[in-house]
Tab-separated table of C-alpha atoms in Angstrom:
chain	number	residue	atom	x	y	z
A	15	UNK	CA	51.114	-14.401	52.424
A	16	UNK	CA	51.877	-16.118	49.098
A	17	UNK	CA	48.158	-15.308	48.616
A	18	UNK	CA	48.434	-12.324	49.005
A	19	UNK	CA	51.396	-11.331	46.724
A	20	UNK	CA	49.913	-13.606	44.063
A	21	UNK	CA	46.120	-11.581	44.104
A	22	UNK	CA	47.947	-8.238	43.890
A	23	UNK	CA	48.304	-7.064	39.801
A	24	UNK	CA	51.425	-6.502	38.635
A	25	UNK	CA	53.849	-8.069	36.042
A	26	UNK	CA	56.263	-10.760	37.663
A	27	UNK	CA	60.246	-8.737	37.166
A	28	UNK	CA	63.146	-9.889	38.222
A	29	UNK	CA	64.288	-8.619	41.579
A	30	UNK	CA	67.539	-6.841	40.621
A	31	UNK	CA	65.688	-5.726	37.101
A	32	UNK	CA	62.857	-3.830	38.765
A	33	UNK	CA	63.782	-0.087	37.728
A	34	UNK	CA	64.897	-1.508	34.875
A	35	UNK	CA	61.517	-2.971	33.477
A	36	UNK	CA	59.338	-0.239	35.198
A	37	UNK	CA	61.311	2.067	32.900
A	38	UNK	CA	60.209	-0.423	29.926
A	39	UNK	CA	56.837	-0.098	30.742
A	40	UNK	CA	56.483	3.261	30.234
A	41	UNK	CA	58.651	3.218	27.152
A	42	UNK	CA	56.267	0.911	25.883
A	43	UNK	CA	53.694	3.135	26.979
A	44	UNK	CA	54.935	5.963	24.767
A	45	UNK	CA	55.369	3.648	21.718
A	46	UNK	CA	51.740	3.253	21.510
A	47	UNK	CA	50.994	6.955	21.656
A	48	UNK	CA	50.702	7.595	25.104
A	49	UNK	CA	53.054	10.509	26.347
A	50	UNK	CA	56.700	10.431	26.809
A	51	UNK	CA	58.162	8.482	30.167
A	52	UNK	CA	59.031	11.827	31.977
A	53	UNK	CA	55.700	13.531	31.249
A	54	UNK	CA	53.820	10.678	32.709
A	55	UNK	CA	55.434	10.697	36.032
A	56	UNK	CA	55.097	13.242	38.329
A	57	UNK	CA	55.508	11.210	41.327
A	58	UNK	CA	55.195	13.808	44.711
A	59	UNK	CA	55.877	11.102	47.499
A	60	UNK	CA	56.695	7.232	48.354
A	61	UNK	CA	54.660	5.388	50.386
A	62	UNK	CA	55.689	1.845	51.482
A	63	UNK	CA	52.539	-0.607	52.492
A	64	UNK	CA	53.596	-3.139	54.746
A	65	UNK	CA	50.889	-6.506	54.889
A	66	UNK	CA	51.430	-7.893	57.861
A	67	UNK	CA	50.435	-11.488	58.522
A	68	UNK	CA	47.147	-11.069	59.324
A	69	UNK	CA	46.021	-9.555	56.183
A	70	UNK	CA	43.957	-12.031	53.896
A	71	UNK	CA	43.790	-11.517	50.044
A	72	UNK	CA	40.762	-10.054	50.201
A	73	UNK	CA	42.017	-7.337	52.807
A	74	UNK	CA	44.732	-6.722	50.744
A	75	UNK	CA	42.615	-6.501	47.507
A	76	UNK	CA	40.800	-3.453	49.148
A	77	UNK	CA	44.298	-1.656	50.668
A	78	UNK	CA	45.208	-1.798	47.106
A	79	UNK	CA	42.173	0.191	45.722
A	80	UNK	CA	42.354	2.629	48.497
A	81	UNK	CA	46.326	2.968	47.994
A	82	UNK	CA	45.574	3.200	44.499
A	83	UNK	CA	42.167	6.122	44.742
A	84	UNK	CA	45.022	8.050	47.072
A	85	UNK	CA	47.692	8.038	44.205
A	86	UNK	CA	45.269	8.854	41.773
A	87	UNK	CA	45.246	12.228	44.261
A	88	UNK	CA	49.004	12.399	44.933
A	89	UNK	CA	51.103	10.529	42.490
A	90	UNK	CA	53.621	8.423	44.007
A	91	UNK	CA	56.008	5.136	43.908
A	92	UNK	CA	54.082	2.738	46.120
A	93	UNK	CA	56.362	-0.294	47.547
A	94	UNK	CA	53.802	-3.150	48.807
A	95	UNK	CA	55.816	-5.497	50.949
A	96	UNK	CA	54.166	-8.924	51.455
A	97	UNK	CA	56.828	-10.793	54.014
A	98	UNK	CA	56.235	-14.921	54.305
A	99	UNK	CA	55.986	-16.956	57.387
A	100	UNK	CA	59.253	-18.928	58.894
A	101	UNK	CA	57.556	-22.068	57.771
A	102	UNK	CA	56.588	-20.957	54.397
A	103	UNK	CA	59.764	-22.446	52.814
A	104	UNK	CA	60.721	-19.892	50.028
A	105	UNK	CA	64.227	-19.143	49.097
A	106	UNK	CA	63.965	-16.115	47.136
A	107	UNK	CA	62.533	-12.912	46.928
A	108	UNK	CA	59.920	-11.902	44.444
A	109	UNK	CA	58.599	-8.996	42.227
A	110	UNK	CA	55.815	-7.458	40.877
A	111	UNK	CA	55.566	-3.959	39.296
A	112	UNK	CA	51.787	-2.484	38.266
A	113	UNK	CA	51.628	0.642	36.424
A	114	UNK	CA	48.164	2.669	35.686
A	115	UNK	CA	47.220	6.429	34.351
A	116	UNK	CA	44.764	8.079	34.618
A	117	UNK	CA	43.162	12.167	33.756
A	118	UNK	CA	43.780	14.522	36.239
A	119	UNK	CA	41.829	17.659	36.044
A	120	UNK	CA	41.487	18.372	32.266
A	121	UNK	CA	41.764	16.151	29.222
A	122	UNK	CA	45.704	17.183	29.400
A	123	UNK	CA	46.273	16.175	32.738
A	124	UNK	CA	47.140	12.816	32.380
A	125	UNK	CA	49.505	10.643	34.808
A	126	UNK	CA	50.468	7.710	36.058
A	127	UNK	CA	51.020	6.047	39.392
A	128	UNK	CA	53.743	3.179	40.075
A	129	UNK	CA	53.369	-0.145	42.232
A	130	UNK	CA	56.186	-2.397	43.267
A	131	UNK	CA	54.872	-5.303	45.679
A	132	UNK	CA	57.649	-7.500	46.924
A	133	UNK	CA	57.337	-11.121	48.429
A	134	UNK	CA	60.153	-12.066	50.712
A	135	UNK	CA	61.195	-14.693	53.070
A	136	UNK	CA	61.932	-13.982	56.630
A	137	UNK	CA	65.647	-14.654	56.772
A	138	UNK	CA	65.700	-11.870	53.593
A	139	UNK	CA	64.682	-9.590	55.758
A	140	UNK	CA	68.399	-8.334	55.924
A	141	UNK	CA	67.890	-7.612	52.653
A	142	UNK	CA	64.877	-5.288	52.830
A	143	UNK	CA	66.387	-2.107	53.444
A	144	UNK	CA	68.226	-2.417	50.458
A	145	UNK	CA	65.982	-3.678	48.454
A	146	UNK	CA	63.154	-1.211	49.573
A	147	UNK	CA	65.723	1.848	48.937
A	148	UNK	CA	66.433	0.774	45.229
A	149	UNK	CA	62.897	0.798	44.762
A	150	UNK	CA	61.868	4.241	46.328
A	151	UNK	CA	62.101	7.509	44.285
A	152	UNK	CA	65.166	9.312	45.005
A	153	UNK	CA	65.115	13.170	46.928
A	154	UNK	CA	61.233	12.481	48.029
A	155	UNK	CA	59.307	11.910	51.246
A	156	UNK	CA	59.036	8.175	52.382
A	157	UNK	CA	55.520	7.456	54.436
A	158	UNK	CA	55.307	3.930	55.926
A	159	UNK	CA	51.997	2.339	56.297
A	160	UNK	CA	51.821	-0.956	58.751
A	161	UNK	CA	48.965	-2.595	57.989
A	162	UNK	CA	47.397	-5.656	60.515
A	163	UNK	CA	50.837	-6.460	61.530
A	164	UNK	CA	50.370	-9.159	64.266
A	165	UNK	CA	52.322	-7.932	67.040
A	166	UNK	CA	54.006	-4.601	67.592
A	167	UNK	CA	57.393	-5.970	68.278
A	168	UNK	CA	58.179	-7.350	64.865
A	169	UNK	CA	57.538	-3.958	63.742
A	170	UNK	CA	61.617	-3.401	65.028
A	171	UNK	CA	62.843	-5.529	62.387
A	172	UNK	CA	62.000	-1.955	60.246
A	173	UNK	CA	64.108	0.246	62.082
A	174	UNK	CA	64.728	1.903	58.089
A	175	UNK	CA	61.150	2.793	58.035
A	176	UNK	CA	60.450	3.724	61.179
A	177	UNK	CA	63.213	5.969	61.482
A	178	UNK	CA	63.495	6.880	58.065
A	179	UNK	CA	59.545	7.993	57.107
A	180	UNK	CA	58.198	11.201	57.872
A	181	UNK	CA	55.190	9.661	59.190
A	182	UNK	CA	54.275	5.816	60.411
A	183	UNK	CA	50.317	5.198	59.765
A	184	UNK	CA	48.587	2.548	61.767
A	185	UNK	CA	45.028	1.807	62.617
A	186	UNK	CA	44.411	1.317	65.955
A	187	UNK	CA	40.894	-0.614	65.295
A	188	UNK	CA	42.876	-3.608	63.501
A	189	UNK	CA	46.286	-3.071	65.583
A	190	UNK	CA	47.573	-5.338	68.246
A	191	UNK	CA	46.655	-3.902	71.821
A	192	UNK	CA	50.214	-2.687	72.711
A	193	UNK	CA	50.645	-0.572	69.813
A	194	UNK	CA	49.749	2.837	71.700
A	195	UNK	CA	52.647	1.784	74.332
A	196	UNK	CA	54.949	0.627	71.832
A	197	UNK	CA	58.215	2.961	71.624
A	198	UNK	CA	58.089	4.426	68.622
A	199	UNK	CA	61.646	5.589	67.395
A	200	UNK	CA	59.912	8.982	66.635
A	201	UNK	CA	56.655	9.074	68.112
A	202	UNK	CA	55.447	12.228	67.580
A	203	UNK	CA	55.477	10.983	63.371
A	204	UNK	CA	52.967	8.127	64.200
A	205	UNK	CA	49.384	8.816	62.770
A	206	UNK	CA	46.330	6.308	63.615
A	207	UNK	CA	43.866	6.186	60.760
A	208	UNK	CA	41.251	5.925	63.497
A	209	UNK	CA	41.728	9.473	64.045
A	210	UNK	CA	41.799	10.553	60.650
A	211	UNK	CA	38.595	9.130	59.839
A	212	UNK	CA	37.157	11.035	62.771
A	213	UNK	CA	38.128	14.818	60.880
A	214	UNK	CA	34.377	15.523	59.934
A	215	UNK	CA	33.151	14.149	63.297
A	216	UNK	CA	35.327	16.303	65.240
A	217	UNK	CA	34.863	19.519	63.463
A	218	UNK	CA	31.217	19.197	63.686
A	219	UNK	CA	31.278	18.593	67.574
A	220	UNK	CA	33.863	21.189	67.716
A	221	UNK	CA	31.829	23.803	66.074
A	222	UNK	CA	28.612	23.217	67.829
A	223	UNK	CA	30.537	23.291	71.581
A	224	UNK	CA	32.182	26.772	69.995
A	225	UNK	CA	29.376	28.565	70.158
A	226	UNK	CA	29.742	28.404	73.984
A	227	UNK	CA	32.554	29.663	76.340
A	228	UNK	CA	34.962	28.001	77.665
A	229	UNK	CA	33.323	28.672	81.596
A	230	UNK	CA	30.065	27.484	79.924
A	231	UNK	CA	31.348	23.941	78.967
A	232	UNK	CA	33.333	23.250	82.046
A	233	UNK	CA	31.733	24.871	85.158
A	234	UNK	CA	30.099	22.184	87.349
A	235	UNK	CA	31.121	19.329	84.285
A	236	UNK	CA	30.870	15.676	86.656
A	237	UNK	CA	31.647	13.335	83.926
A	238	UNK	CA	32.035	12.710	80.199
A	239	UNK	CA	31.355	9.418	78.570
A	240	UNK	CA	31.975	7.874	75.140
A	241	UNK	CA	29.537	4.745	74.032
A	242	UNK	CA	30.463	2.552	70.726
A	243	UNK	CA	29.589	-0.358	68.912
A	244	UNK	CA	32.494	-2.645	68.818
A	245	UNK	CA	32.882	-1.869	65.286
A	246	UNK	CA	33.688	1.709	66.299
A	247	UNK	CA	35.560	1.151	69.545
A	248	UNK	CA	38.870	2.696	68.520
A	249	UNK	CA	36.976	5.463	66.678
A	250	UNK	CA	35.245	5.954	70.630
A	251	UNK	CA	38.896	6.275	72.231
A	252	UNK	CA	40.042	8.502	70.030
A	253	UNK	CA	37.008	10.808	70.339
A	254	UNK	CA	37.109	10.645	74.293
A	255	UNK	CA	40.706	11.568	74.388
A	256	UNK	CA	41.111	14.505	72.008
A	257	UNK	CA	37.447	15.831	74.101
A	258	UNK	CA	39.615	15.607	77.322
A	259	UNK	CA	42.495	17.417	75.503
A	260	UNK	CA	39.851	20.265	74.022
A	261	UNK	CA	37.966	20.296	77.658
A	262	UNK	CA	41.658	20.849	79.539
A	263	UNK	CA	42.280	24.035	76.975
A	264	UNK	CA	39.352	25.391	78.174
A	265	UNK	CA	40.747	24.564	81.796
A	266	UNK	CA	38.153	21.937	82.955
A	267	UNK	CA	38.739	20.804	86.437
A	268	UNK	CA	40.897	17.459	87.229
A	269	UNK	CA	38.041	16.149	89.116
A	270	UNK	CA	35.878	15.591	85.827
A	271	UNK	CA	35.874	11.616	84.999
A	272	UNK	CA	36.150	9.952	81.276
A	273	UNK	CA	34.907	7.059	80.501
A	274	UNK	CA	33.928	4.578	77.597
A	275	UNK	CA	31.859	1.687	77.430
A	276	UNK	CA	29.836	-0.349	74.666
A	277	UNK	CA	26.424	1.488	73.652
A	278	UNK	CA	23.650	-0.415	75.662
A	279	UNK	CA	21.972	-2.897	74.188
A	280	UNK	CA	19.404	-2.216	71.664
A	281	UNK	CA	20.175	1.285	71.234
A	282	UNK	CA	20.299	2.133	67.470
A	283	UNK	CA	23.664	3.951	66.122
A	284	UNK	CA	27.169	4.007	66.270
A	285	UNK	CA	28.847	6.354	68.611
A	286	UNK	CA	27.130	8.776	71.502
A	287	UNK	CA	28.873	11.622	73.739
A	288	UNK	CA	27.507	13.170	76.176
A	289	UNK	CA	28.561	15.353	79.310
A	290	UNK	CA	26.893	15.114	83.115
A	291	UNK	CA	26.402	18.060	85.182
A	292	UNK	CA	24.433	16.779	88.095
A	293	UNK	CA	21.606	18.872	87.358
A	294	UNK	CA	19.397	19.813	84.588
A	295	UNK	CA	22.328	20.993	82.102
A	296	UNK	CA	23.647	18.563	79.583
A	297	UNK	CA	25.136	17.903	76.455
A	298	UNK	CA	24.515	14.717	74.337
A	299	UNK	CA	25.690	13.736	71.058
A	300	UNK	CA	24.679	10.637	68.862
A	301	UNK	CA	25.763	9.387	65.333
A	302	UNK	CA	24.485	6.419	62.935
A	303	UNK	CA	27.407	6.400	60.600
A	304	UNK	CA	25.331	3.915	58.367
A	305	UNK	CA	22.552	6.448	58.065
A	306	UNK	CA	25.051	9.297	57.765
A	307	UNK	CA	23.010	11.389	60.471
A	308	UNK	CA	23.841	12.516	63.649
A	309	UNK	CA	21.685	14.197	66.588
A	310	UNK	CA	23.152	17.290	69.052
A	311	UNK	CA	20.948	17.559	72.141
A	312	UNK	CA	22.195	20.579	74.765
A	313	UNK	CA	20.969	22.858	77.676
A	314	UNK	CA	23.869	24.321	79.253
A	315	UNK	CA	21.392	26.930	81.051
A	316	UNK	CA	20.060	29.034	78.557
A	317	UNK	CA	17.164	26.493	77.034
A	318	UNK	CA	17.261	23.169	75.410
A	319	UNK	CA	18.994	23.334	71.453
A	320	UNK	CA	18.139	19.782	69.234
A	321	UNK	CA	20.112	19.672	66.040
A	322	UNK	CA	19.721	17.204	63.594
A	323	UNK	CA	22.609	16.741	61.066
A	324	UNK	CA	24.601	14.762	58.947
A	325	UNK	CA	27.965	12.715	60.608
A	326	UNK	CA	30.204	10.401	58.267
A	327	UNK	CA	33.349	8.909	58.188
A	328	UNK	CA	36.324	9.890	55.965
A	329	UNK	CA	36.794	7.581	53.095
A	330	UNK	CA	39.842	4.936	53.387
A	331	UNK	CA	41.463	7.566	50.911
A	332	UNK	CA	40.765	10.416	52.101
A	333	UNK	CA	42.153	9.585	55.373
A	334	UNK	CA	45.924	8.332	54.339
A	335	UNK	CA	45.697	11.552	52.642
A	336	UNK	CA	44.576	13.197	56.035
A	337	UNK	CA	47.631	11.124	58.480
A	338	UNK	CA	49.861	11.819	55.606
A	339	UNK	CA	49.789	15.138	55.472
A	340	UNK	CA	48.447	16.428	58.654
């Protein structure tokens, strides 16, 4: 995790001089003709990114530019905490601060976005909360964002964040196993990137199964079934479980089985759903993320109905902005 603190940007500050010099650099900013301090900021939220230890430089190098695309959107004070291994033998804690503006939606919408990445030992952990508050923006929402932490349970050494954010963002694809059992000091604020990259997928399957009833969809339904490349496994369990949620509005029966599984070998794509009737009725579903297409294939009765269209995931940016705010 040195590594990793050392690629991020950022101007090395003293620890207990961080609001201090982040002031200076605007300041200096506005000396050479850029706008005053207070017109540059007009920070809406803080978000604190947590690298856990299995997040290489590289990794981190691309949270960065997504963080940094998303506060382009929503200007905010972005705390990047890079915590070092028991046997890493630092002392102290450590500072960066990165600053960076940018036009908003007219030649006289300019502003800037803040970074503070901190480096810390584990037994400064104690520390943190402190630490982490002095750095925040005062009267604003706090979002916390653990990212390839390597177990859940050291996630309860941040009881301040957990408790304190209005929403806790994980991604299920790169999380540890246990993290959809883990007890969550408020659960109902945790949001899994997984399913925010899903938004366009969803609607689309969502408006195509709209155009039939509710009795259409669920009479004589056997079985629905999610396939997925490994590389879109997590993006498979989400989609299986919010179609049992939709299917149990439309009051499916209890009898109907779900069920994921790889996509078989050789087949070409990314993620298929389809549903089993036991007769000639079906409905089947199948994306290629990489080619951006997708393929609806239904009869539920009334005559077969092929659709060809386009399926994508959100971008890494657009879908913090999408568990952030949704």
């Amino acid at each position: 995790m040195p590594a990793v603190f050392n690629s991020l940007p950022g101007l090395d500050v003293p620890v207990g001089a961080i609001s201090d010099n982040l002031d200076k650099m605007w300041e200096d900013t506005a000396a050479k003709g850029g706008a005053a301090p207070a017109e540059l900021k007009a920070t809406q939220l803080n978000l604190v990114l947590h690298f856990g230890f299995g997040t290489t430089v590289d990794d981190a190098l691309v949270q960065f530019q997504n963080t940094l695309r998303f506060a382009q959107r929503y200007p905010c004070r972005v705390v990047m905490l890079c915590p070092l291994p028991a046997d890493d033998g630092a002392t102290e804690m450590r500072a960066k601060i990165y600053g960076e503006c940018f036009l908003g939606k007219s030649k006289d919408d300019t502003r800037c976005v803040e970074f503070v990445a901190l480096s810390y030992p584990q037994f400064a952990r104690q520390f943190l909360e402190s630490q982490v508050s002095i750095c925040l923006s005062t009267d604003l929402p706090l979002y916390y964002w653990a990212h390839r932490f390597s177990a859940s349970s050291r996630l309860a050494d941040y009881q301040y964040l957990l408790r304190e954010s209005r929403r806790v963002i994980i991604d299920s694809a790169i999380a540890p196993p246990d993290v959809l059992t883990y007890a969550w000091p408020h659960p109902e604020a945790v949001r899994d990137l997984a399913c925010a990259r899903l938004l366009h997928v969803r609607q689309g399957i969502g408006q195509f199964l709209a155009a039939y009833t509710p009795a259409t969809l669920t009479h004589g339904l056997r079985a629905v079934a999610i396939a997925a490349t490994p590389a879109f496994a997590a993006e498979g369990r989400v989609l299986l479980d919010w179609t049992r949620e939709r299917l149990a509005n439309c009051g499916v029966a209890p009898t109907v089985s779900y069920t994921a599984a790889p996509l078989p070998a050789g087949t070409s794509g990314s993620l298929a759903l389809s549903f089993d009737y036991g007769d000639a009725r079906h409905f089947r579903w199948h994306a290629d993320f990489a080619q951006n297409a997708s393929l609806f294939e239904a009869d539920f009765g009334a005559g077969p109905v092929t659709l060809p269209t386009t399926a994508s995931l959100l971008a890494p940016e657009s879908a913090l902005s999408e568990s952030i705010f949704f």
